[in-house]
Amino acid sequence: MALWGGRFSQGPAQSVATLSRSVDFDWRLAQYDIRVNVAHVHGLAASGVISVADSEKIISALASLSSEIETGKFGFNDSDEDVHSAIERGLIEKLGALGGAFRAGRSRNDLVVTDFKLYLIDHIMEIAQTLTQLIDALNRVADEYKDALAPGFTHLQHAQPINFGHEIAKHSHAFLRDIDRIADWLKRNSFSPLGAGALAGSGLLPHPEKTAAELGFKGPLLNSIDAVSDRDFVAEALFIFSVIGIHLSRIGEEFTIWSTTEFGWAKLDDAFSTGSSIMPQKKNPDIAELARGKSGRLIGNLTGLLTVLKGLPFAYNRDLQEDKEPIFDSIETLQVILPAVIGMIETTSFDREKMARGAVAGHALATEIADYLARKGIPFSDAHEASGKCVRLADSLGVEVHELSDSQIASVHVDLMPDIRSLLSGEGATSSRTSISGTSSASIAAQVRALDEANRAALNAIKESRESFSRMMSI
Ligand code: ARG
């Protein structure tokens, strides 16, 4: 149903209707549209534009439309341009002319952005809650492998031994930052555009602060032009989803490498890997690869939207209709990838022996020799030099630096005494790193406790906000 037409001699050409139509994707906003309309009708009744009796009729028709959408009894049809026109058609079907009364004092320009904000608030909180499950899964693995020695890499070369739990726990920190970004997004963006009308504010709805409060916003936006034009909140959300995607892709990359025959660290569960149609022996890390690959589309959605916004005039321009599909796609992408990644993390087992065997390879204990001398007061440049000479000697003998004998080590520097031996093992190297961010088992145990606590606090806050949001949504 068209929401305009009086000044036109004919309806839009078929090609225009097809181009214009957004209902196939913006139908996702239907329940939010109804809720926003209810608040708007309350506002109209309060300012006397419609009678209280009429407002009650409209609200109860909106409420039954809401349940009919829920059960699938009401949906959009071929003539509907967008979700807003479909809902108005539903209302007119129920109430006749009165069904058209509720749109006084608002425009689709302020309506669509208010609906969309509510949709995003709802779904970004859901993503945040799923992230707490992911963090929980990571924390469990980090704790289980807090004393499992493994090589630590820089430049993908063996660098220093670590405990594997440290490698896993680092991801929890990244996802906690994502949750924090979401909390920050909510704080900045919980302001209502409703009441901005087409662009100049509404003469019929003098108290947008009341509708804002009813919809759970902290208040109304203070400039009606900004209210209908601003899509920073969309760009910021897409950025957050892209960063989550990047974090997932880096996990994907690790699990892919770790499950190669060459590494052989990770054994993926049968339920979380896939086979090959031609090579019967294959067990492929497709979830990890899809986690890596899907980050591409998340980033694409962000850059697409930024490109739409660049140079766009104020206030509403139809280009802005392009803001929704990237968000729907990013959210729905995360909704499918996150549960699979959580399952993969929960079910993968790691080969402690294989990881430990590699932990000290590639002269990974050379730093311990330099640190030992530095502790004895030798300037670090000299200590580094001496340790480098030990590596050269070991290389020339075809052994690892920790396999040199006491006398071979002592031949390089007089201060290299046999008591260095206690440091020249994976266990010796990691257990000396007891600082708060270090890789000793004790530090990792404390780190996981702190991560658990932060995650619990985040989950409680998210649950509380989600409960109050769903109370707000019920009409
Ligand atoms: N479907 C439109 C959108 O998503 C709704 C707003 C239309 N406003 C207008 N002035 N044509 O942006």
GROMACS .gro file of C-alpha atoms and ligand atoms in nm:
model
  487
    1MET     CA    1   0.000   0.000   0.000
    2ALA     CA    2   0.134   0.343  -0.094
    3LEU     CA    3   0.163   0.604   0.179
    4TRP     CA    4   0.155   0.885  -0.073
    5GLY     CA    5  -0.024   0.952  -0.403
    6GLY     CA    6  -0.244   1.262  -0.381
    7ARG     CA    7  -0.026   1.474  -0.602
    8PHE     CA    8   0.049   1.202  -0.857
    9SER     CA    9  -0.155   1.128  -1.167
   10GLN     CA   10  -0.048   0.765  -1.161
   11GLY     CA   11   0.132   0.514  -0.945
   12PRO     CA   12   0.500   0.429  -0.985
   13ALA     CA   13   0.617   0.226  -1.284
   14GLN     CA   14   0.674  -0.142  -1.209
   15SER     CA   15   1.051  -0.095  -1.233
   16VAL     CA   16   1.034   0.186  -0.976
   17ALA     CA   17   0.819  -0.017  -0.739
   18THR     CA   18   1.069  -0.302  -0.767
   19LEU     CA   19   1.366  -0.076  -0.704
   20SER     CA   20   1.194   0.104  -0.419
   21ARG     CA   21   1.066  -0.200  -0.237
   22SER     CA   22   1.243  -0.283   0.088
   23VAL     CA   23   0.977  -0.490   0.263
   24ASP     CA   24   1.145  -0.819   0.174
   25PHE     CA   25   1.430  -0.730   0.407
   26ASP     CA   26   1.296  -0.458   0.638
   27TRP     CA   27   1.010  -0.683   0.752
   28ARG     CA   28   1.255  -0.779   1.028
   29LEU     CA   29   1.160  -0.442   1.181
   30ALA     CA   30   0.787  -0.523   1.206
   31GLN     CA   31   0.762  -0.575   1.583
   32TYR     CA   32   0.977  -0.270   1.653
   33ASP     CA   33   0.763  -0.065   1.413
   34ILE     CA   34   0.452  -0.165   1.605
   35ARG     CA   35   0.608  -0.079   1.938
   36VAL     CA   36   0.725   0.261   1.814
   37ASN     CA   37   0.380   0.330   1.673
   38VAL     CA   38   0.220   0.246   2.008
   39ALA     CA   39   0.443   0.501   2.180
   40HIS     CA   40   0.362   0.751   1.909
   41VAL     CA   41  -0.013   0.697   1.951
   42HIS     CA   42   0.026   0.751   2.327
   43GLY     CA   43   0.193   1.081   2.240
   44LEU     CA   44  -0.085   1.180   2.001
   45ALA     CA   45  -0.350   1.107   2.264
   46ALA     CA   46  -0.158   1.299   2.529
   47SER     CA   47  -0.140   1.604   2.305
   48GLY     CA   48  -0.508   1.573   2.208
   49VAL     CA   49  -0.451   1.509   1.836
   50ILE     CA   50  -0.658   1.194   1.865
   51SER     CA   51  -0.907   1.104   2.135
   52VAL     CA   52  -0.812   0.862   2.409
   53ALA     CA   53  -1.089   0.629   2.289
   54ASP     CA   54  -0.949   0.626   1.935
   55SER     CA   55  -0.596   0.579   2.065
   56GLU     CA   56  -0.711   0.272   2.257
   57LYS     CA   57  -0.871   0.127   1.945
   58ILE     CA   58  -0.555   0.185   1.744
   59ILE     CA   59  -0.333   0.037   2.013
   60SER     CA   60  -0.543  -0.273   2.050
   61ALA     CA   61  -0.541  -0.317   1.671
   62LEU     CA   62  -0.162  -0.277   1.675
   63ALA     CA   63  -0.142  -0.537   1.953
   64SER     CA   64  -0.345  -0.789   1.755
   65LEU     CA   65  -0.138  -0.716   1.446
   66SER     CA   66   0.167  -0.794   1.655
   67SER     CA   67   0.034  -1.137   1.754
   68GLU     CA   68  -0.079  -1.206   1.398
   69ILE     CA   69   0.272  -1.131   1.275
   70GLU     CA   70   0.408  -1.361   1.544
   71THR     CA   71   0.184  -1.648   1.435
   72GLY     CA   72   0.232  -1.576   1.065
   73LYS     CA   73  -0.133  -1.480   1.012
   74PHE     CA   74  -0.036  -1.132   0.895
   75GLY     CA   75   0.251  -1.065   0.659
   76PHE     CA   76   0.354  -0.831   0.382
   77ASN     CA   77   0.213  -0.863   0.032
   78ASP     CA   78   0.314  -0.774  -0.322
   79SER     CA   79   0.176  -0.422  -0.302
   80ASP     CA   80   0.362  -0.322   0.016
   81GLU     CA   81   0.660  -0.094  -0.033
   82ASP     CA   82   0.817  -0.131   0.308
   83VAL     CA   83   0.743  -0.255   0.660
   84HIS     CA   84   0.583   0.076   0.756
   85SER     CA   85   0.334   0.070   0.470
   86ALA     CA   86   0.255  -0.296   0.537
   87ILE     CA   87   0.175  -0.225   0.903
   88GLU     CA   88  -0.040   0.073   0.810
   89ARG     CA   89  -0.227  -0.143   0.558
   90GLY     CA   90  -0.289  -0.400   0.833
   91LEU     CA   91  -0.425  -0.130   1.058
   92ILE     CA   92  -0.655   0.013   0.792
   93GLU     CA   93  -0.782  -0.338   0.719
   94LYS     CA   94  -0.882  -0.360   1.084
   95LEU     CA   95  -1.000  -0.006   1.156
   96GLY     CA   96  -1.094   0.157   0.826
   97ALA     CA   97  -1.017   0.529   0.805
   98LEU     CA   98  -0.910   0.541   1.172
   99GLY     CA   99  -0.619   0.315   1.078
  100GLY     CA  100  -0.465   0.607   0.890
  101ALA     CA  101  -0.493   0.847   1.185
  102PHE     CA  102  -0.191   0.722   1.373
  103ARG     CA  103   0.063   0.858   1.132
  104ALA     CA  104  -0.011   1.222   1.216
  105GLY     CA  105   0.298   1.401   1.346
  106ARG     CA  106   0.553   1.146   1.236
  107SER     CA  107   0.724   1.060   0.913
  108ARG     CA  108   0.878   0.738   0.793
  109ASN     CA  109   1.204   0.927   0.824
  110ASP     CA  110   1.196   0.938   1.204
  111LEU     CA  111   1.001   0.612   1.227
  112VAL     CA  112   1.244   0.400   1.028
  113VAL     CA  113   1.550   0.513   1.217
  114THR     CA  114   1.376   0.462   1.554
  115ASP     CA  115   1.264   0.110   1.454
  116PHE     CA  116   1.610   0.032   1.327
  117LYS     CA  117   1.777   0.156   1.645
  118LEU     CA  118   1.552  -0.065   1.857
  119TYR     CA  119   1.627  -0.362   1.631
  120LEU     CA  120   1.998  -0.298   1.670
  121ILE     CA  121   1.984  -0.247   2.046
  122ASP     CA  122   1.798  -0.576   2.077
  123HIS     CA  123   2.035  -0.774   1.854
  124ILE     CA  124   2.362  -0.619   1.963
  125MET     CA  125   2.277  -0.724   2.320
  126GLU     CA  126   2.204  -1.075   2.198
  127ILE     CA  127   2.545  -1.086   2.026
  128ALA     CA  128   2.708  -0.961   2.347
  129GLN     CA  129   2.542  -1.241   2.542
  130THR     CA  130   2.664  -1.502   2.292
  131LEU     CA  131   3.014  -1.358   2.328
  132THR     CA  132   3.000  -1.434   2.701
  133GLN     CA  133   2.941  -1.803   2.612
  134LEU     CA  134   3.238  -1.792   2.378
  135ILE     CA  135   3.455  -1.637   2.649
  136ASP     CA  136   3.340  -1.901   2.893
  137ALA     CA  137   3.440  -2.177   2.648
  138LEU     CA  138   3.782  -2.016   2.597
  139ASN     CA  139   3.835  -1.972   2.971
  140ARG     CA  140   3.764  -2.343   3.034
  141VAL     CA  141   4.023  -2.447   2.773
  142ALA     CA  142   4.275  -2.191   2.905
  143ASP     CA  143   4.237  -2.331   3.255
  144GLU     CA  144   4.264  -2.693   3.140
  145TYR     CA  145   4.589  -2.625   2.952
  146LYS     CA  146   4.746  -2.377   3.194
  147ASP     CA  147   5.036  -2.616   3.253
  148ALA     CA  148   5.070  -2.752   2.899
  149LEU     CA  149   5.402  -2.639   2.750
  150ALA     CA  150   5.398  -2.517   2.393
  151PRO     CA  151   5.617  -2.310   2.166
  152GLY     CA  152   5.541  -1.941   2.161
  153PHE     CA  153   5.593  -1.768   1.828
  154THR     CA  154   5.693  -1.433   1.689
  155HIS     CA  155   5.712  -1.402   1.308
  156LEU     CA  156   5.574  -1.758   1.315
  157GLN     CA  157   5.921  -1.867   1.434
  158HIS     CA  158   5.982  -2.039   1.767
  159ALA     CA  159   6.048  -1.760   2.015
  160GLN     CA  160   6.000  -1.863   2.380
  161PRO     CA  161   5.818  -2.146   2.553
  162ILE     CA  162   5.476  -2.065   2.693
  163ASN     CA  163   5.194  -2.251   2.858
  164PHE     CA  164   4.923  -2.320   2.603
  165GLY     CA  165   4.646  -2.184   2.828
  166HIS     CA  166   4.804  -1.840   2.785
  167GLU     CA  167   4.763  -1.869   2.408
  168ILE     CA  168   4.395  -1.949   2.448
  169ALA     CA  169   4.320  -1.693   2.721
  170LYS     CA  170   4.440  -1.405   2.503
  171HIS     CA  171   4.126  -1.449   2.292
  172SER     CA  172   3.901  -1.399   2.595
  173HIS     CA  173   4.051  -1.054   2.646
  174ALA     CA  174   3.976  -0.960   2.286
  175PHE     CA  175   3.611  -1.065   2.314
  176LEU     CA  176   3.572  -0.887   2.648
  177ARG     CA  177   3.685  -0.571   2.471
  178ASP     CA  178   3.416  -0.637   2.208
  179ILE     CA  179   3.154  -0.660   2.483
  180ASP     CA  180   3.288  -0.339   2.629
  181ARG     CA  181   3.260  -0.174   2.287
  182ILE     CA  182   2.897  -0.287   2.274
  183ALA     CA  183   2.830  -0.140   2.620
  184ASP     CA  184   2.989   0.182   2.505
  185TRP     CA  185   2.779   0.176   2.186
  186LEU     CA  186   2.464   0.134   2.392
  187LYS     CA  187   2.560   0.421   2.618
  188ARG     CA  188   2.622   0.662   2.331
  189ASN     CA  189   2.336   0.558   2.107
  190SER     CA  190   2.040   0.516   2.340
  191PHE     CA  191   1.875   0.837   2.227
  192SER     CA  192   1.549   0.848   2.038
  193PRO     CA  193   1.500   1.004   1.692
  194LEU     CA  194   1.119   0.986   1.722
  195GLY     CA  195   0.950   1.326   1.707
  196ALA     CA  196   1.190   1.457   1.444
  197GLY     CA  197   0.917   1.412   1.184
  198ALA     CA  198   1.040   1.445   0.828
  199LEU     CA  199   1.328   1.668   0.941
  200ALA     CA  200   1.198   1.974   1.126
  201GLY     CA  201   1.037   1.826   1.437
  202SER     CA  202   0.666   1.778   1.483
  203GLY     CA  203   0.411   2.044   1.570
  204LEU     CA  204   0.165   1.772   1.667
  205LEU     CA  205   0.385   1.583   1.909
  206PRO     CA  206   0.533   1.836   2.148
  207HIS     CA  207   0.694   1.590   2.393
  208PRO     CA  208   0.937   1.353   2.223
  209GLU     CA  209   1.101   1.302   2.563
  210LYS     CA  210   0.792   1.107   2.672
  211THR     CA  211   0.798   0.867   2.377
  212ALA     CA  212   1.174   0.836   2.422
  213ALA     CA  213   1.125   0.729   2.785
  214GLU     CA  214   0.846   0.488   2.694
  215LEU     CA  215   1.076   0.320   2.441
  216GLY     CA  216   1.353   0.281   2.698
  217PHE     CA  217   1.581   0.550   2.555
  218LYS     CA  218   1.775   0.783   2.782
  219GLY     CA  219   1.615   1.078   2.607
  220PRO     CA  220   1.535   1.225   2.267
  221LEU     CA  221   1.798   1.346   2.022
  222LEU     CA  222   1.812   1.724   2.039
  223ASN     CA  223   1.832   1.812   1.671
  224SER     CA  224   1.564   1.681   1.438
  225ILE     CA  225   1.786   1.706   1.129
  226ASP     CA  226   2.060   1.510   1.302
  227ALA     CA  227   1.798   1.264   1.428
  228VAL     CA  228   1.682   1.160   1.079
  229SER     CA  229   2.027   1.178   0.917
  230ASP     CA  230   2.258   1.019   1.169
  231ARG     CA  231   2.375   0.670   1.088
  232ASP     CA  232   2.690   0.679   1.301
  233PHE     CA  233   2.527   0.421   1.521
  234VAL     CA  234   2.499   0.189   1.221
  235ALA     CA  235   2.859   0.241   1.115
  236GLU     CA  236   2.980   0.190   1.471
  237ALA     CA  237   2.781  -0.130   1.506
  238LEU     CA  238   2.923  -0.260   1.177
  239PHE     CA  239   3.271  -0.173   1.299
  240ILE     CA  240   3.212  -0.367   1.621
  241PHE     CA  241   3.084  -0.664   1.418
  242SER     CA  242   3.391  -0.640   1.192
  243VAL     CA  243   3.627  -0.645   1.488
  244ILE     CA  244   3.443  -0.947   1.629
  245GLY     CA  245   3.485  -1.101   1.282
  246ILE     CA  246   3.856  -1.029   1.286
  247HIS     CA  247   3.889  -1.189   1.628
  248LEU     CA  248   3.703  -1.495   1.506
  249SER     CA  249   3.914  -1.511   1.193
  250ARG     CA  250   4.236  -1.512   1.393
  251ILE     CA  251   4.103  -1.802   1.601
  252GLY     CA  252   4.006  -1.969   1.274
  253GLU     CA  253   4.358  -1.926   1.141
  254GLU     CA  254   4.510  -2.077   1.455
  255PHE     CA  255   4.281  -2.379   1.461
  256THR     CA  256   4.345  -2.436   1.091
  257ILE     CA  257   4.721  -2.436   1.138
  258TRP     CA  258   4.711  -2.632   1.462
  259SER     CA  259   4.511  -2.910   1.300
  260THR     CA  260   4.757  -2.964   1.011
  261THR     CA  261   4.962  -3.284   1.006
  262GLU     CA  262   5.277  -3.071   1.040
  263PHE     CA  263   5.158  -2.911   1.365
  264GLY     CA  264   4.935  -3.191   1.488
  265TRP     CA  265   4.839  -2.999   1.804
  266ALA     CA  266   4.462  -2.983   1.764
  267LYS     CA  267   4.233  -3.277   1.715
  268LEU     CA  268   3.896  -3.149   1.598
  269ASP     CA  269   3.586  -3.331   1.708
  270ASP     CA  270   3.405  -3.522   1.432
  271ALA     CA  271   3.094  -3.312   1.490
  272PHE     CA  272   3.293  -2.993   1.435
  273SER     CA  273   3.486  -3.081   1.121
  274THR     CA  274   3.396  -3.191   0.770
  275GLY     CA  275   3.503  -3.454   0.517
  276SER     CA  276   3.607  -3.450   0.155
  277SER     CA  277   3.395  -3.581  -0.131
  278ILE     CA  278   3.696  -3.748  -0.295
  279MET     CA  279   3.963  -3.808  -0.031
  280PRO     CA  280   3.817  -4.045   0.228
  281GLN     CA  281   4.089  -3.978   0.486
  282LYS     CA  282   4.027  -3.604   0.505
  283LYS     CA  283   3.903  -3.424   0.812
  284ASN     CA  284   3.888  -3.056   0.733
  285PRO     CA  285   3.869  -2.756   0.966
  286ASP     CA  286   3.585  -2.592   0.772
  287ILE     CA  287   3.439  -2.414   1.075
  288ALA     CA  288   3.771  -2.246   1.143
  289GLU     CA  289   3.801  -2.154   0.776
  290LEU     CA  290   3.447  -2.017   0.759
  291ALA     CA  291   3.515  -1.812   1.073
  292ARG     CA  292   3.816  -1.672   0.890
  293GLY     CA  293   3.630  -1.622   0.563
  294LYS     CA  294   3.315  -1.466   0.704
  295SER     CA  295   3.518  -1.180   0.849
  296GLY     CA  296   3.551  -1.063   0.488
  297ARG     CA  297   3.182  -1.001   0.449
  298LEU     CA  298   3.157  -0.836   0.791
  299ILE     CA  299   3.426  -0.589   0.689
  300GLY     CA  300   3.260  -0.550   0.347
  301ASN     CA  301   2.933  -0.454   0.514
  302LEU     CA  302   3.113  -0.180   0.708
  303THR     CA  303   3.294  -0.035   0.409
  304GLY     CA  304   2.974  -0.053   0.200
  305LEU     CA  305   2.779   0.153   0.451
  306LEU     CA  306   3.060   0.405   0.498
  307THR     CA  307   3.067   0.454   0.122
  308VAL     CA  308   2.691   0.519   0.117
  309LEU     CA  309   2.726   0.780   0.391
  310LYS     CA  310   3.023   0.966   0.248
  311GLY     CA  311   2.921   1.304   0.108
  312LEU     CA  312   2.551   1.236   0.163
  313PRO     CA  313   2.345   1.553   0.206
  314PHE     CA  314   2.136   1.604   0.518
  315ALA     CA  315   1.852   1.524   0.614
  316TYR     CA  316   1.681   1.207   0.482
  317ASN     CA  317   1.784   1.078   0.140
  318ARG     CA  318   1.666   0.751   0.001
  319ASP     CA  319   2.026   0.629  -0.008
  320LEU     CA  320   1.976   0.572   0.365
  321GLN     CA  321   1.755   0.273   0.290
  322GLU     CA  322   2.085   0.100   0.211
  323ASP     CA  323   2.174   0.105   0.581
  324LYS     CA  324   1.973  -0.202   0.675
  325GLU     CA  325   2.090  -0.499   0.472
  326PRO     CA  326   2.453  -0.473   0.588
  327ILE     CA  327   2.335  -0.482   0.950
  328PHE     CA  328   2.094  -0.771   0.895
  329ASP     CA  329   2.366  -0.962   0.713
  330SER     CA  330   2.633  -0.897   0.976
  331ILE     CA  331   2.405  -0.993   1.262
  332GLU     CA  332   2.279  -1.305   1.089
  333THR     CA  333   2.634  -1.401   0.995
  334LEU     CA  334   2.744  -1.376   1.358
  335GLN     CA  335   2.435  -1.568   1.468
  336VAL     CA  336   2.546  -1.867   1.262
  337ILE     CA  337   2.921  -1.852   1.307
  338LEU     CA  338   2.941  -1.790   1.683
  339PRO     CA  339   2.762  -2.109   1.801
  340ALA     CA  340   2.975  -2.320   1.564
  341VAL     CA  341   3.300  -2.163   1.686
  342ILE     CA  342   3.191  -2.209   2.048
  343GLY     CA  343   3.124  -2.577   1.977
  344MET     CA  344   3.458  -2.618   1.802
  345ILE     CA  345   3.643  -2.466   2.097
  346GLU     CA  346   3.454  -2.677   2.349
  347THR     CA  347   3.522  -3.004   2.169
  348THR     CA  348   3.877  -2.973   2.032
  349SER     CA  349   4.144  -3.165   2.220
  350PHE     CA  350   4.508  -3.065   2.217
  351ASP     CA  351   4.808  -3.297   2.213
  352ARG     CA  352   5.009  -3.203   2.520
  353GLU     CA  353   5.312  -3.419   2.428
  354LYS     CA  354   5.335  -3.285   2.076
  355MET     CA  355   5.312  -2.924   2.193
  356ALA     CA  356   5.564  -2.981   2.473
  357ARG     CA  357   5.811  -3.144   2.236
  358GLY     CA  358   5.817  -2.831   2.024
  359ALA     CA  359   5.825  -2.592   2.318
  360VAL     CA  360   6.204  -2.573   2.350
  361ALA     CA  361   6.294  -2.638   1.985
  362GLY     CA  362   6.458  -2.375   1.768
  363HIS     CA  363   6.686  -2.258   2.053
  364ALA     CA  364   6.377  -2.121   2.227
  365LEU     CA  365   6.563  -2.111   2.560
  366ALA     CA  366   6.831  -1.867   2.442
  367THR     CA  367   6.654  -1.577   2.616
  368GLU     CA  368   6.688  -1.766   2.946
  369ILE     CA  369   7.069  -1.761   2.909
  370ALA     CA  370   7.068  -1.386   2.846
  371ASP     CA  371   6.827  -1.324   3.137
  372TYR     CA  372   7.045  -1.541   3.367
  373LEU     CA  373   7.349  -1.325   3.294
  374ALA     CA  374   7.146  -1.003   3.327
  375ARG     CA  375   7.032  -1.117   3.673
  376LYS     CA  376   7.402  -1.147   3.761
  377GLY     CA  377   7.452  -0.781   3.670
  378ILE     CA  378   7.601  -0.833   3.323
  379PRO     CA  379   7.483  -0.555   3.088
  380PHE     CA  380   7.207  -0.699   2.870
  381SER     CA  381   7.392  -0.622   2.545
  382ASP     CA  382   7.681  -0.843   2.663
  383ALA     CA  383   7.441  -1.105   2.798
  384HIS     CA  384   7.261  -1.111   2.462
  385GLU     CA  385   7.592  -1.145   2.279
  386ALA     CA  386   7.702  -1.438   2.499
  387SER     CA  387   7.371  -1.617   2.455
  388GLY     CA  388   7.395  -1.565   2.078
  389LYS     CA  389   7.739  -1.728   2.087
  390CYS     CA  390   7.592  -2.028   2.271
  391VAL     CA  391   7.335  -2.057   1.988
  392ARG     CA  392   7.613  -2.042   1.729
  393LEU     CA  393   7.810  -2.311   1.915
  394ALA     CA  394   7.499  -2.531   1.944
  395ASP     CA  395   7.425  -2.484   1.573
  396SER     CA  396   7.779  -2.584   1.480
  397LEU     CA  397   7.744  -2.900   1.691
  398GLY     CA  398   7.397  -2.975   1.551
  399VAL     CA  399   7.220  -2.954   1.890
  400GLU     CA  400   6.974  -2.723   2.061
  401VAL     CA  401   7.118  -2.454   2.288
  402HIS     CA  402   6.987  -2.627   2.602
  403GLU     CA  403   7.158  -2.950   2.494
  404LEU     CA  404   7.508  -2.797   2.533
  405SER     CA  405   7.702  -2.942   2.824
  406ASP     CA  406   7.787  -2.733   3.133
  407SER     CA  407   8.146  -2.697   3.017
  408GLN     CA  408   8.046  -2.600   2.663
  409ILE     CA  409   7.820  -2.327   2.803
  410ALA     CA  410   8.088  -2.211   3.047
  411SER     CA  411   8.336  -2.187   2.760
  412VAL     CA  412   8.130  -1.902   2.616
  413HIS     CA  413   8.117  -1.684   2.932
  414VAL     CA  414   8.274  -1.736   3.274
  415ASP     CA  415   7.953  -1.638   3.456
  416LEU     CA  416   7.752  -1.916   3.290
  417MET     CA  417   7.755  -2.161   3.586
  418PRO     CA  418   7.592  -2.505   3.605
  419ASP     CA  419   7.303  -2.360   3.811
  420ILE     CA  420   7.171  -2.221   3.482
  421ARG     CA  421   7.045  -2.573   3.412
  422SER     CA  422   6.726  -2.520   3.617
  423LEU     CA  423   6.621  -2.247   3.370
  424LEU     CA  424   6.704  -2.444   3.059
  425SER     CA  425   6.379  -2.629   3.024
  426GLY     CA  426   6.030  -2.534   2.915
  427GLU     CA  427   5.910  -2.571   3.273
  428GLY     CA  428   6.202  -2.362   3.406
  429ALA     CA  429   6.144  -2.086   3.153
  430THR     CA  430   5.769  -2.058   3.200
  431SER     CA  431   5.761  -2.094   3.577
  432SER     CA  432   5.994  -1.794   3.615
  433ARG     CA  433   5.737  -1.571   3.441
  434THR     CA  434   5.514  -1.511   3.739
  435SER     CA  435   5.420  -1.149   3.678
  436ILE     CA  436   5.055  -1.066   3.631
  437SER     CA  437   5.066  -1.096   3.250
  438GLY     CA  438   5.321  -1.378   3.245
  439THR     CA  439   5.290  -1.732   3.118
  440SER     CA  440   5.351  -1.927   3.442
  441SER     CA  441   5.070  -2.168   3.532
  442ALA     CA  442   4.999  -1.968   3.847
  443SER     CA  443   4.968  -1.644   3.650
  444ILE     CA  444   4.738  -1.812   3.401
  445ALA     CA  445   4.520  -1.950   3.681
  446ALA     CA  446   4.485  -1.598   3.827
  447GLN     CA  447   4.423  -1.457   3.480
  448VAL     CA  448   4.142  -1.705   3.416
  449ARG     CA  449   3.985  -1.615   3.752
  450ALA     CA  450   3.990  -1.246   3.655
  451LEU     CA  451   3.848  -1.329   3.310
  452ASP     CA  452   3.571  -1.537   3.465
  453GLU     CA  453   3.482  -1.256   3.700
  454ALA     CA  454   3.475  -0.992   3.424
  455ASN     CA  455   3.268  -1.225   3.206
  456ARG     CA  456   3.018  -1.291   3.484
  457ALA     CA  457   2.978  -0.919   3.548
  458ALA     CA  458   2.927  -0.858   3.175
  459LEU     CA  459   2.668  -1.134   3.152
  460ASN     CA  460   2.472  -1.000   3.451
  461ALA     CA  461   2.464  -0.650   3.304
  462ILE     CA  462   2.356  -0.781   2.962
  463LYS     CA  463   2.081  -0.998   3.111
  464GLU     CA  464   1.945  -0.705   3.308
  465SER     CA  465   1.938  -0.478   3.001
  466ARG     CA  466   1.777  -0.749   2.790
  467GLU     CA  467   1.507  -0.807   3.048
  468SER     CA  468   1.419  -0.441   3.064
  469PHE     CA  469   1.421  -0.424   2.683
  470SER     CA  470   1.177  -0.712   2.655
  471ARG     CA  471   0.953  -0.553   2.921
  472MET     CA  472   0.957  -0.235   2.712
  473MET     CA  473   0.865  -0.431   2.397
  474SER     CA  474   0.555  -0.593   2.542
  475ILE     CA  475   0.243  -0.387   2.474
  476ARG     N1  476   1.201   0.231   0.350
  476ARG     C1  477   1.256   0.360   0.382
  476ARG     C2  478   1.397   0.339   0.444
  476ARG     O1  479   1.427   0.230   0.476
  476ARG     C3  480   1.169   0.428   0.479
  476ARG     C4  481   1.179   0.575   0.477
  476ARG     C5  482   1.122   0.629   0.352
  476ARG     N2  483   1.121   0.773   0.356
  476ARG     C6  484   1.103   0.847   0.246
  476ARG     N3  485   1.108   0.976   0.261
  476ARG     N4  486   1.087   0.790   0.128
  476ARG     O2  487   1.473   0.430   0.456
   0.00000   0.00000   0.00000
